[in-house]
Short mmCIF file of C-alpha atoms in Angstrom, two decimals:
data_model
loop_
_atom_site.label_atom_id
_atom_site.label_comp_id
_atom_site.label_asym_id
_atom_site.label_seq_id
_atom_site.Cartn_x
_atom_site.Cartn_y
_atom_site.Cartn_z
CA MET J 1 -43.45 -61.22 62.43
CA THR J 2 -41.14 -58.92 64.30
CA ASN J 3 -37.84 -57.68 62.92
CA ARG J 4 -34.75 -56.93 64.91
CA GLY J 5 -32.68 -53.77 64.74
CA LYS J 6 -28.94 -53.35 64.75
CA GLN J 7 -28.78 -53.76 68.50
CA GLY J 8 -30.74 -56.99 68.38
CA LYS J 9 -33.80 -55.25 69.80
CA LYS J 10 -37.18 -56.20 68.49
CA SER J 11 -38.70 -53.83 65.97
CA GLY J 12 -42.35 -53.57 65.08
CA TYR J 13 -41.48 -52.32 61.60
CA LEU J 14 -42.53 -54.69 58.81
CA PRO J 15 -41.06 -53.46 55.49
CA SER J 16 -43.49 -55.41 53.31
CA LEU J 17 -46.39 -53.33 54.64
CA ASP J 18 -44.81 -50.20 53.20
CA GLY J 19 -44.77 -51.99 49.84
CA TRP J 20 -48.46 -52.79 50.16
CA ARG J 21 -49.15 -49.16 51.10
CA ALA J 22 -47.42 -48.03 47.90
CA ILE J 23 -49.70 -50.29 45.84
CA ALA J 24 -52.76 -49.10 47.76
CA ILE J 25 -52.04 -45.41 47.24
CA LEU J 26 -51.41 -46.03 43.54
CA GLY J 27 -54.91 -47.51 43.27
CA VAL J 28 -56.40 -44.48 45.03
CA LEU J 29 -54.58 -42.03 42.77
CA MET J 30 -55.70 -43.90 39.65
CA SER J 31 -59.29 -43.71 40.79
CA HIS J 32 -59.26 -40.00 41.67
CA ASP J 33 -57.16 -38.86 38.72
CA ARG J 34 -58.93 -37.49 35.66
CA ALA J 35 -59.06 -39.56 32.49
CA TRP J 36 -56.04 -39.20 30.23
CA HIS J 37 -54.71 -40.80 27.06
CA ILE J 38 -51.15 -41.26 25.86
CA GLY J 39 -51.33 -42.65 22.37
CA SER J 40 -53.45 -45.77 22.57
CA HIS J 41 -53.03 -46.06 26.33
CA SER J 42 -55.51 -44.71 28.88
CA ASN J 43 -56.02 -44.81 32.62
CA ILE J 44 -59.79 -45.31 32.29
CA ALA J 45 -59.59 -49.09 32.76
CA TRP J 46 -57.70 -48.57 36.05
CA LYS J 47 -59.97 -45.95 37.59
CA GLY J 48 -62.01 -48.59 39.40
CA LEU J 49 -59.01 -49.51 41.56
CA GLY J 50 -59.60 -46.71 44.07
CA GLY J 51 -61.99 -48.76 46.18
CA SER J 52 -59.56 -51.67 46.15
CA GLY J 53 -56.78 -49.34 47.25
CA VAL J 54 -58.87 -48.23 50.23
CA ASP J 55 -59.68 -51.84 51.13
CA LEU J 56 -55.98 -52.71 50.97
CA PHE J 57 -55.29 -49.85 53.39
CA PHE J 58 -58.01 -51.27 55.66
CA ALA J 59 -56.44 -54.74 55.53
CA ILE J 60 -53.02 -53.34 56.43
CA SER J 61 -54.44 -51.33 59.33
CA GLY J 62 -56.52 -54.21 60.65
CA VAL J 63 -53.60 -56.63 60.74
CA LEU J 64 -50.90 -54.19 61.85
CA ILE J 65 -52.70 -52.27 64.59
CA CYS J 66 -54.07 -55.41 66.21
CA TRP J 67 -50.68 -57.13 65.97
CA ARG J 68 -48.79 -54.18 67.47
CA ILE J 69 -51.20 -53.95 70.39
CA LEU J 70 -50.84 -57.67 71.08
CA GLU J 71 -47.05 -57.43 70.68
CA ASP J 72 -46.76 -54.63 73.21
CA GLU J 73 -49.10 -56.43 75.57
CA ALA J 74 -47.08 -59.65 75.33
CA ILE J 75 -43.81 -57.86 76.07
CA THR J 76 -44.93 -55.50 78.85
CA GLY J 77 -47.72 -57.67 80.26
CA VAL J 78 -50.32 -54.90 79.94
CA PHE J 79 -52.07 -52.94 77.21
CA LYS J 80 -51.65 -49.23 77.94
CA LEU J 81 -54.72 -47.66 76.41
CA LYS J 82 -53.61 -44.06 77.00
CA ASP J 83 -50.23 -44.64 75.36
CA PHE J 84 -51.90 -46.22 72.35
CA TYR J 85 -54.16 -43.19 71.88
CA ILE J 86 -51.24 -40.79 72.22
CA ARG J 87 -49.24 -42.60 69.53
CA ARG J 88 -52.26 -42.78 67.20
CA LEU J 89 -53.04 -39.09 67.78
CA PHE J 90 -49.53 -37.98 66.89
CA ARG J 91 -49.39 -40.40 63.96
CA ILE J 92 -52.63 -39.45 62.22
CA GLN J 93 -53.79 -35.98 63.20
CA PRO J 94 -50.87 -33.56 62.54
CA ALA J 95 -50.82 -34.05 58.75
CA ALA J 96 -54.62 -34.21 58.56
CA LEU J 97 -55.06 -31.02 60.62
CA SER J 98 -52.41 -29.23 58.55
CA TYR J 99 -54.31 -30.09 55.38
CA LEU J 100 -57.65 -29.01 56.84
CA ALA J 101 -56.11 -25.75 58.07
CA LEU J 102 -54.88 -24.96 54.56
CA ILE J 103 -58.26 -25.86 53.05
CA ALA J 104 -59.99 -23.57 55.58
CA LEU J 105 -57.64 -20.72 54.67
CA LEU J 106 -58.26 -21.21 50.94
CA ILE J 107 -62.02 -21.26 51.56
CA VAL J 108 -61.92 -18.05 53.60
CA ILE J 109 -59.91 -16.12 51.02
CA GLY J 110 -62.12 -17.41 48.23
CA VAL J 111 -59.60 -19.49 46.32
CA ILE J 112 -61.57 -22.73 46.60
CA HIS J 113 -65.19 -23.52 47.29
CA GLU J 114 -66.07 -26.18 49.82
CA TRP J 115 -69.07 -26.79 52.05
CA TRP J 116 -68.19 -26.15 55.69
CA HIS J 117 -70.24 -29.11 56.92
CA PHE J 118 -67.97 -31.41 54.90
CA TRP J 119 -64.91 -29.66 56.33
CA LEU J 120 -66.28 -30.09 59.85
CA GLY J 121 -66.99 -33.75 59.09
CA GLY J 122 -63.32 -34.20 58.27
CA LEU J 123 -62.21 -32.32 61.37
CA PHE J 124 -64.44 -34.21 63.80
CA LEU J 125 -64.18 -37.56 62.00
CA TYR J 126 -67.76 -38.11 60.87
CA GLN J 127 -67.21 -37.40 57.17
CA ASN J 128 -68.18 -40.96 56.29
CA PHE J 129 -71.74 -40.29 57.48
CA LEU J 130 -72.16 -37.32 55.09
CA PHE J 131 -71.74 -39.28 51.87
CA HIS J 132 -74.66 -39.10 49.44
CA THR J 133 -74.79 -40.06 45.76
CA GLN J 134 -77.84 -38.06 44.72
CA SER J 135 -75.58 -35.75 42.77
CA ARG J 136 -73.24 -37.03 40.08
CA THR J 137 -70.79 -34.24 40.86
CA LEU J 138 -68.29 -34.01 43.69
CA ILE J 139 -70.99 -32.43 45.85
CA PHE J 140 -71.88 -35.81 47.35
CA ALA J 141 -68.75 -35.90 49.51
CA GLY J 142 -67.06 -32.51 49.35
CA TYR J 143 -64.53 -31.41 46.78
CA PHE J 144 -61.43 -31.44 48.96
CA THR J 145 -62.45 -33.33 52.11
CA GLY J 146 -64.39 -36.31 50.77
CA HIS J 147 -61.40 -38.62 51.17
CA PHE J 148 -61.49 -38.06 54.93
CA TRP J 149 -64.21 -40.68 55.13
CA THR J 150 -61.56 -43.41 55.31
CA LEU J 151 -59.70 -41.59 58.08
CA SER J 152 -62.97 -41.37 59.99
CA VAL J 153 -63.60 -45.11 59.64
CA GLU J 154 -60.05 -45.97 60.69
CA GLU J 155 -60.16 -43.72 63.75
CA HIS J 156 -63.46 -45.32 64.79
CA PHE J 157 -61.84 -48.72 64.34
CA TYR J 158 -58.81 -47.77 66.45
CA ILE J 159 -61.10 -46.75 69.30
CA LEU J 160 -63.35 -49.81 69.07
CA LEU J 161 -60.47 -52.28 68.67
CA SER J 162 -58.49 -50.80 71.54
CA LEU J 163 -61.51 -50.88 73.85
CA PHE J 164 -62.25 -54.46 72.81
CA LEU J 165 -58.68 -55.62 73.57
CA PHE J 166 -58.57 -53.61 76.79
CA PHE J 167 -61.77 -55.02 78.26
CA VAL J 168 -61.93 -58.47 76.67
CA ARG J 169 -59.08 -60.50 78.15
CA ARG J 170 -60.37 -64.02 77.59
CA TYR J 171 -61.82 -65.72 74.52
CA ARG J 172 -60.76 -62.82 72.33
CA ILE J 173 -60.73 -64.87 69.14
CA ARG J 174 -64.21 -66.24 69.74
CA CYS J 175 -65.60 -62.84 70.67
CA MET J 176 -64.06 -61.09 67.67
CA ALA J 177 -65.21 -63.88 65.35
CA LEU J 178 -68.74 -63.45 66.71
CA LEU J 179 -68.51 -59.68 66.20
CA TYR J 180 -67.43 -60.15 62.60
CA LEU J 181 -70.16 -62.72 62.00
CA ALA J 182 -72.78 -60.43 63.57
CA GLN J 183 -71.67 -57.46 61.46
CA TYR J 184 -71.64 -59.62 58.34
CA CYS J 185 -75.12 -61.02 58.98
CA ALA J 186 -76.47 -57.55 59.79
CA LEU J 187 -75.09 -56.26 56.49
CA ARG J 188 -76.66 -59.12 54.53
CA ILE J 189 -80.02 -58.60 56.28
CA ALA J 190 -79.83 -54.85 55.66
CA HIS J 191 -79.20 -55.47 51.96
CA THR J 192 -82.03 -57.97 51.71
CA TYR J 193 -84.69 -55.93 53.53
CA GLY J 194 -83.77 -52.44 52.36
CA PHE J 195 -82.09 -51.08 55.49
CA TYR J 196 -78.91 -50.51 53.49
CA SER J 197 -78.89 -47.69 50.95
CA GLU J 198 -76.38 -47.54 48.11
CA ASP J 199 -76.91 -43.77 48.13
CA THR J 200 -76.06 -43.09 51.77
CA SER J 201 -74.84 -46.19 53.62
CA THR J 202 -71.75 -47.33 51.75
CA ARG J 203 -69.25 -45.46 53.94
CA ARG J 204 -70.90 -45.63 57.34
CA THR J 205 -68.73 -47.19 59.99
CA TYR J 206 -71.12 -49.91 61.09
CA TRP J 207 -71.36 -51.25 57.51
CA VAL J 208 -67.68 -50.84 56.61
CA ILE J 209 -65.90 -51.89 59.78
CA GLY J 210 -66.04 -55.59 58.91
CA ARG J 211 -63.31 -54.91 56.37
CA LEU J 212 -61.06 -54.01 59.31
CA ILE J 213 -62.36 -56.56 61.82
CA PHE J 214 -61.52 -59.54 59.60
CA PRO J 215 -57.81 -58.62 59.20
CA ALA J 216 -57.64 -57.94 62.95
CA LEU J 217 -59.12 -61.40 63.53
CA LEU J 218 -56.31 -62.85 61.40
CA ALA J 219 -53.77 -61.09 63.63
CA LEU J 220 -55.43 -62.57 66.71
CA LEU J 221 -55.41 -66.06 65.20
CA LEU J 222 -51.71 -65.80 64.39
CA ARG J 223 -50.92 -65.39 68.08
CA ARG J 224 -51.80 -69.07 68.43
CA GLU J 225 -48.60 -71.04 67.84
CA THR J 226 -50.39 -73.85 66.01
CA VAL J 227 -52.20 -71.42 63.71
CA TYR J 228 -48.99 -69.49 63.11
CA ALA J 229 -47.07 -72.65 62.23
CA ALA J 230 -49.80 -73.85 59.86
CA ALA J 231 -50.08 -70.44 58.20
CA GLN J 232 -46.32 -70.21 57.78
CA LYS J 233 -46.26 -73.65 56.19
CA TYR J 234 -49.27 -73.40 53.88
CA LEU J 235 -50.17 -69.71 53.42
CA ARG J 236 -47.40 -68.78 51.03
CA PRO J 237 -47.72 -65.70 48.82
CA TRP J 238 -48.32 -67.75 45.67
CA VAL J 239 -51.12 -69.62 47.45
CA ALA J 240 -52.71 -66.32 48.51
CA PHE J 241 -52.41 -64.93 44.97
CA LEU J 242 -53.94 -68.10 43.52
CA GLY J 243 -56.80 -67.80 45.99
CA ALA J 244 -57.25 -64.16 44.97
CA VAL J 245 -57.52 -65.15 41.30
CA LEU J 246 -60.04 -67.89 42.05
CA LEU J 247 -62.15 -65.58 44.19
CA ALA J 248 -62.06 -62.89 41.51
CA TYR J 249 -63.21 -65.47 38.96
CA ALA J 250 -65.99 -66.60 41.32
CA ASP J 251 -67.04 -62.97 41.68
CA GLN J 252 -67.22 -62.59 37.91
CA VAL J 253 -69.29 -65.75 37.58
CA MET J 254 -71.66 -64.69 40.34
CA HIS J 255 -72.27 -61.28 38.82
CA THR J 256 -72.39 -62.10 35.10
CA LYS J 257 -74.17 -65.45 34.84
CA SER J 258 -77.74 -66.32 35.74
CA LEU J 259 -77.88 -68.90 38.50
CA GLY J 260 -80.84 -71.20 38.19
CA THR J 261 -80.83 -73.23 41.37
CA TRP J 262 -82.06 -71.97 44.71
CA THR J 263 -78.76 -72.98 46.33
CA ALA J 264 -76.74 -70.94 43.84
CA TRP J 265 -79.07 -67.95 44.28
CA TRP J 266 -78.74 -68.15 48.06
CA PHE J 267 -74.95 -68.44 47.82
CA LYS J 268 -74.79 -65.36 45.62
CA ASN J 269 -77.23 -63.13 47.47
CA ALA J 270 -77.10 -64.23 51.09
CA PHE J 271 -73.56 -65.54 51.49
CA TYR J 272 -71.26 -64.13 48.84
CA SER J 273 -70.63 -60.60 47.66
CA GLN J 274 -67.85 -58.69 45.99
CA TRP J 275 -66.81 -57.15 49.31
CA ASP J 276 -66.38 -60.62 50.80
CA HIS J 277 -63.76 -61.65 48.29
CA VAL J 278 -61.97 -58.29 48.63
CA VAL J 279 -61.79 -58.62 52.42
CA LEU J 280 -60.55 -62.21 52.23
CA THR J 281 -58.09 -61.51 49.43
CA PHE J 282 -56.30 -58.55 50.95
CA GLY J 283 -56.24 -59.94 54.47
CA PHE J 284 -54.58 -63.18 53.40
CA LEU J 285 -52.23 -61.48 50.92
CA VAL J 286 -50.90 -59.10 53.57
CA VAL J 287 -50.44 -61.89 56.10
CA ALA J 288 -48.78 -64.21 53.55
CA THR J 289 -46.06 -61.71 52.71
CA MET J 290 -45.52 -60.87 56.38
CA LEU J 291 -45.02 -64.55 57.16
CA HIS J 292 -42.53 -65.12 54.33
CA PRO J 293 -40.00 -62.27 54.24
CA ARG J 294 -37.69 -64.24 51.94
CA SER J 295 -40.25 -64.83 49.18
CA TRP J 296 -39.71 -62.96 45.90
CA THR J 297 -43.08 -61.24 46.39
CA THR J 298 -42.06 -59.85 49.77
CA ARG J 299 -38.63 -58.87 48.48
CA PHE J 300 -40.26 -56.94 45.66
CA LEU J 301 -42.51 -55.12 48.14
CA GLU J 302 -39.42 -54.31 50.22
CA LEU J 303 -37.48 -52.64 47.40
CA ALA J 304 -36.25 -49.30 48.71
CA PRO J 305 -38.12 -47.03 46.22
CA ILE J 306 -41.39 -48.89 46.79
CA ARG J 307 -40.99 -48.75 50.57
CA TYR J 308 -40.30 -45.02 50.41
CA VAL J 309 -43.49 -44.40 48.44
CA GLY J 310 -45.27 -46.51 51.05
CA ARG J 311 -43.96 -44.33 53.85
CA LEU J 312 -45.20 -41.29 51.94
CA SER J 313 -48.58 -42.91 51.27
CA TYR J 314 -50.43 -41.31 54.17
CA SER J 315 -49.29 -37.81 53.23
CA ILE J 316 -50.05 -38.52 49.57
CA TYR J 317 -53.54 -39.61 50.56
CA VAL J 318 -54.15 -36.57 52.75
CA TRP J 319 -52.96 -33.96 50.22
CA HIS J 320 -53.68 -35.43 46.78
CA LEU J 321 -57.19 -34.07 46.18
CA LEU J 322 -55.92 -30.50 46.34
CA PHE J 323 -54.03 -31.27 43.12
CA LEU J 324 -56.63 -33.44 41.42
CA CYS J 325 -59.88 -31.52 42.00
CA ALA J 326 -58.93 -27.92 41.27
CA THR J 327 -59.88 -28.01 37.59
CA GLU J 328 -63.08 -30.00 38.04
CA PRO J 329 -65.87 -27.80 36.56
CA GLU J 330 -67.97 -28.10 39.71
CA ALA J 331 -65.15 -26.71 41.86
CA HIS J 332 -65.35 -23.30 40.11
CA ILE J 333 -61.67 -22.55 40.81
CA THR J 334 -60.11 -19.75 38.76
CA TRP J 335 -56.97 -18.98 40.79
CA ALA J 336 -54.26 -19.33 38.16
CA PRO J 337 -51.48 -20.96 40.28
CA LEU J 338 -53.76 -23.72 41.51
CA VAL J 339 -55.25 -24.30 38.08
CA MET J 340 -51.78 -24.49 36.53
CA ILE J 341 -50.40 -26.95 39.06
CA ASP J 342 -53.45 -29.13 38.53
CA GLN J 343 -52.33 -29.87 34.96
CA ARG J 344 -50.46 -32.99 33.95
CA PRO J 345 -47.60 -33.66 34.79
CA TRP J 346 -47.42 -30.86 37.36
CA ARG J 347 -50.13 -32.34 39.54
CA TYR J 348 -48.10 -35.53 40.07
CA ILE J 349 -44.95 -33.55 40.81
CA GLY J 350 -46.93 -31.35 43.20
CA ILE J 351 -48.47 -34.31 45.04
CA LEU J 352 -45.07 -35.95 45.48
CA ALA J 353 -43.34 -32.74 46.58
CA VAL J 354 -46.00 -31.79 49.13
CA ALA J 355 -46.16 -35.39 50.43
CA MET J 356 -42.39 -35.40 50.96
CA LEU J 357 -42.56 -32.09 52.82
CA SER J 358 -45.49 -33.31 54.89
CA TYR J 359 -43.78 -36.58 55.77
CA HIS J 360 -40.39 -35.13 56.68
CA LEU J 361 -41.53 -31.90 58.32
CA ILE J 362 -44.82 -32.94 59.96
CA GLU J 363 -45.30 -36.70 60.13
CA LYS J 364 -41.85 -37.84 61.23
CA PRO J 365 -41.32 -35.23 63.96
CA MET J 366 -44.82 -35.75 65.33
CA ILE J 367 -44.58 -39.55 65.29
CA ARG J 368 -41.27 -39.36 67.13
CA LEU J 369 -42.82 -36.99 69.66
CA GLY J 370 -45.69 -39.41 70.16
CA HIS J 371 -43.25 -42.28 70.68
CA LYS J 372 -41.29 -40.15 73.13
CA LEU J 373 -44.39 -39.32 75.15
CA ALA J 374 -45.70 -42.91 75.00
CA PRO J 375 -42.83 -45.27 74.12
CA PRO J 376 -43.93 -48.51 72.45
CA ALA J 377 -42.48 -51.79 73.64
CA THR J 378 -41.11 -52.39 70.14
CA PRO J 379 -39.83 -49.44 68.10
CA GLY J 380 -40.93 -48.78 64.55
CA HIS J 381 -38.96 -47.76 61.48
CA SER J 382 -35.44 -46.49 62.26
CA ASP J 383 -36.34 -43.01 60.93
CA LEU J 384 -39.03 -42.71 63.58
CA ARG J 385 -37.38 -44.58 66.40
CA VAL J 386 -36.86 -43.36 69.93
CA GLU J 387 -35.53 -45.49 72.75
CA PRO J 388 -38.28 -47.91 73.85
CA GLU J 389 -39.04 -48.46 77.48
CA ALA J 390 -37.10 -51.23 79.13
CA SER J 391 -38.49 -54.65 78.42
CA ASN J 392 -37.40 -58.23 78.22
CA ASP J 393 -37.95 -60.68 75.41
CA SER J 394 -39.72 -63.27 77.47
CA GLY J 395 -43.14 -62.41 76.05
CA THR J 396 -44.94 -64.41 73.45
CA ALA J 397 -44.07 -62.08 70.59
CA ILE J 398 -42.91 -63.94 67.52
CA SER J 399 -39.36 -63.05 66.54
CA ALA J 400 -37.83 -62.62 63.11
CA THR J 401 -36.20 -66.04 63.30
CA GLN J 402 -39.55 -67.66 63.97
CA ALA J 403 -41.04 -65.70 61.10
CA GLY J 404 -38.66 -67.38 58.67
#
């Protein structure tokens, strides 16, 4: 699952993942956007896709980050923990800190109203522990920083995954499988005995991280040649999509029909939940398209406009609430320019314009700086590439020819 650049060098860039990111950010935007109608058409039926968009982002991160760490380790013979943190820092924080700086400025001058403890939660990456649903307004997560809960979870995952791979050198698959099983069982027990609260627990790292551990486990399994060969042969995109449909149908049955037998009740309440099918679905879908770059599904995801939106997806995610929350009644914003740009279609134009500026002026330069300070064994997208440190191809990384 590694591409090769013009010079024949291995590249860690996987174009299909940008396509998946574009789909994920579309789901998030649909969820956070206000209801609108155009004739007989409305976005109301799609507003529930925001959670699925976040879970798709989690699946991408779980697979990709684990795979890139293992790829670098296979090529260089060692996992450089410091270099990994440097690259992650320069990848994630510059755009996020720029957004938080602007929000702080707008709070100070009185343009927007936000609770400082939510802002601090976004800055110090504990926003996901501040979530509370007691209020039906945006107060439960912050008007303009509530979306930082996902960034907090992902940063926690990066730290935990990197430490796991750094210290656990043997039996990684078994150990990670046990970790996932333990987290899953703990979540089921917490649900059953009231330790899990729908009001406060839904975004906390220790209950959410399984959605990232499972995709990372898939990446670990694919390092086994026998598993990789079997997955490449049988896990085709159409198979993954069929499995997604069947799991969605099973979810509907489990949640809409009364199940009379004890076995069915146990399966529904102790073994199966909606989150289980989401985790399985997205993890296998992402892997299936990565394994089959010539499939029509993967080619669609790799269309240039879709890939470009995918590359903008992080900046879109970071900045979009500034354009979608300004006219919410609870935000009490009266500053005319912000209110005007929050109208349709200006809010979409504004999100895209600011995301493009953020990506080209903040993200790209900072990512390249991070790669310069801590060169990866395999470079990323050509726009972000700097010369990688010298390495040979004798590692166990799977090349593009092996990936089909």
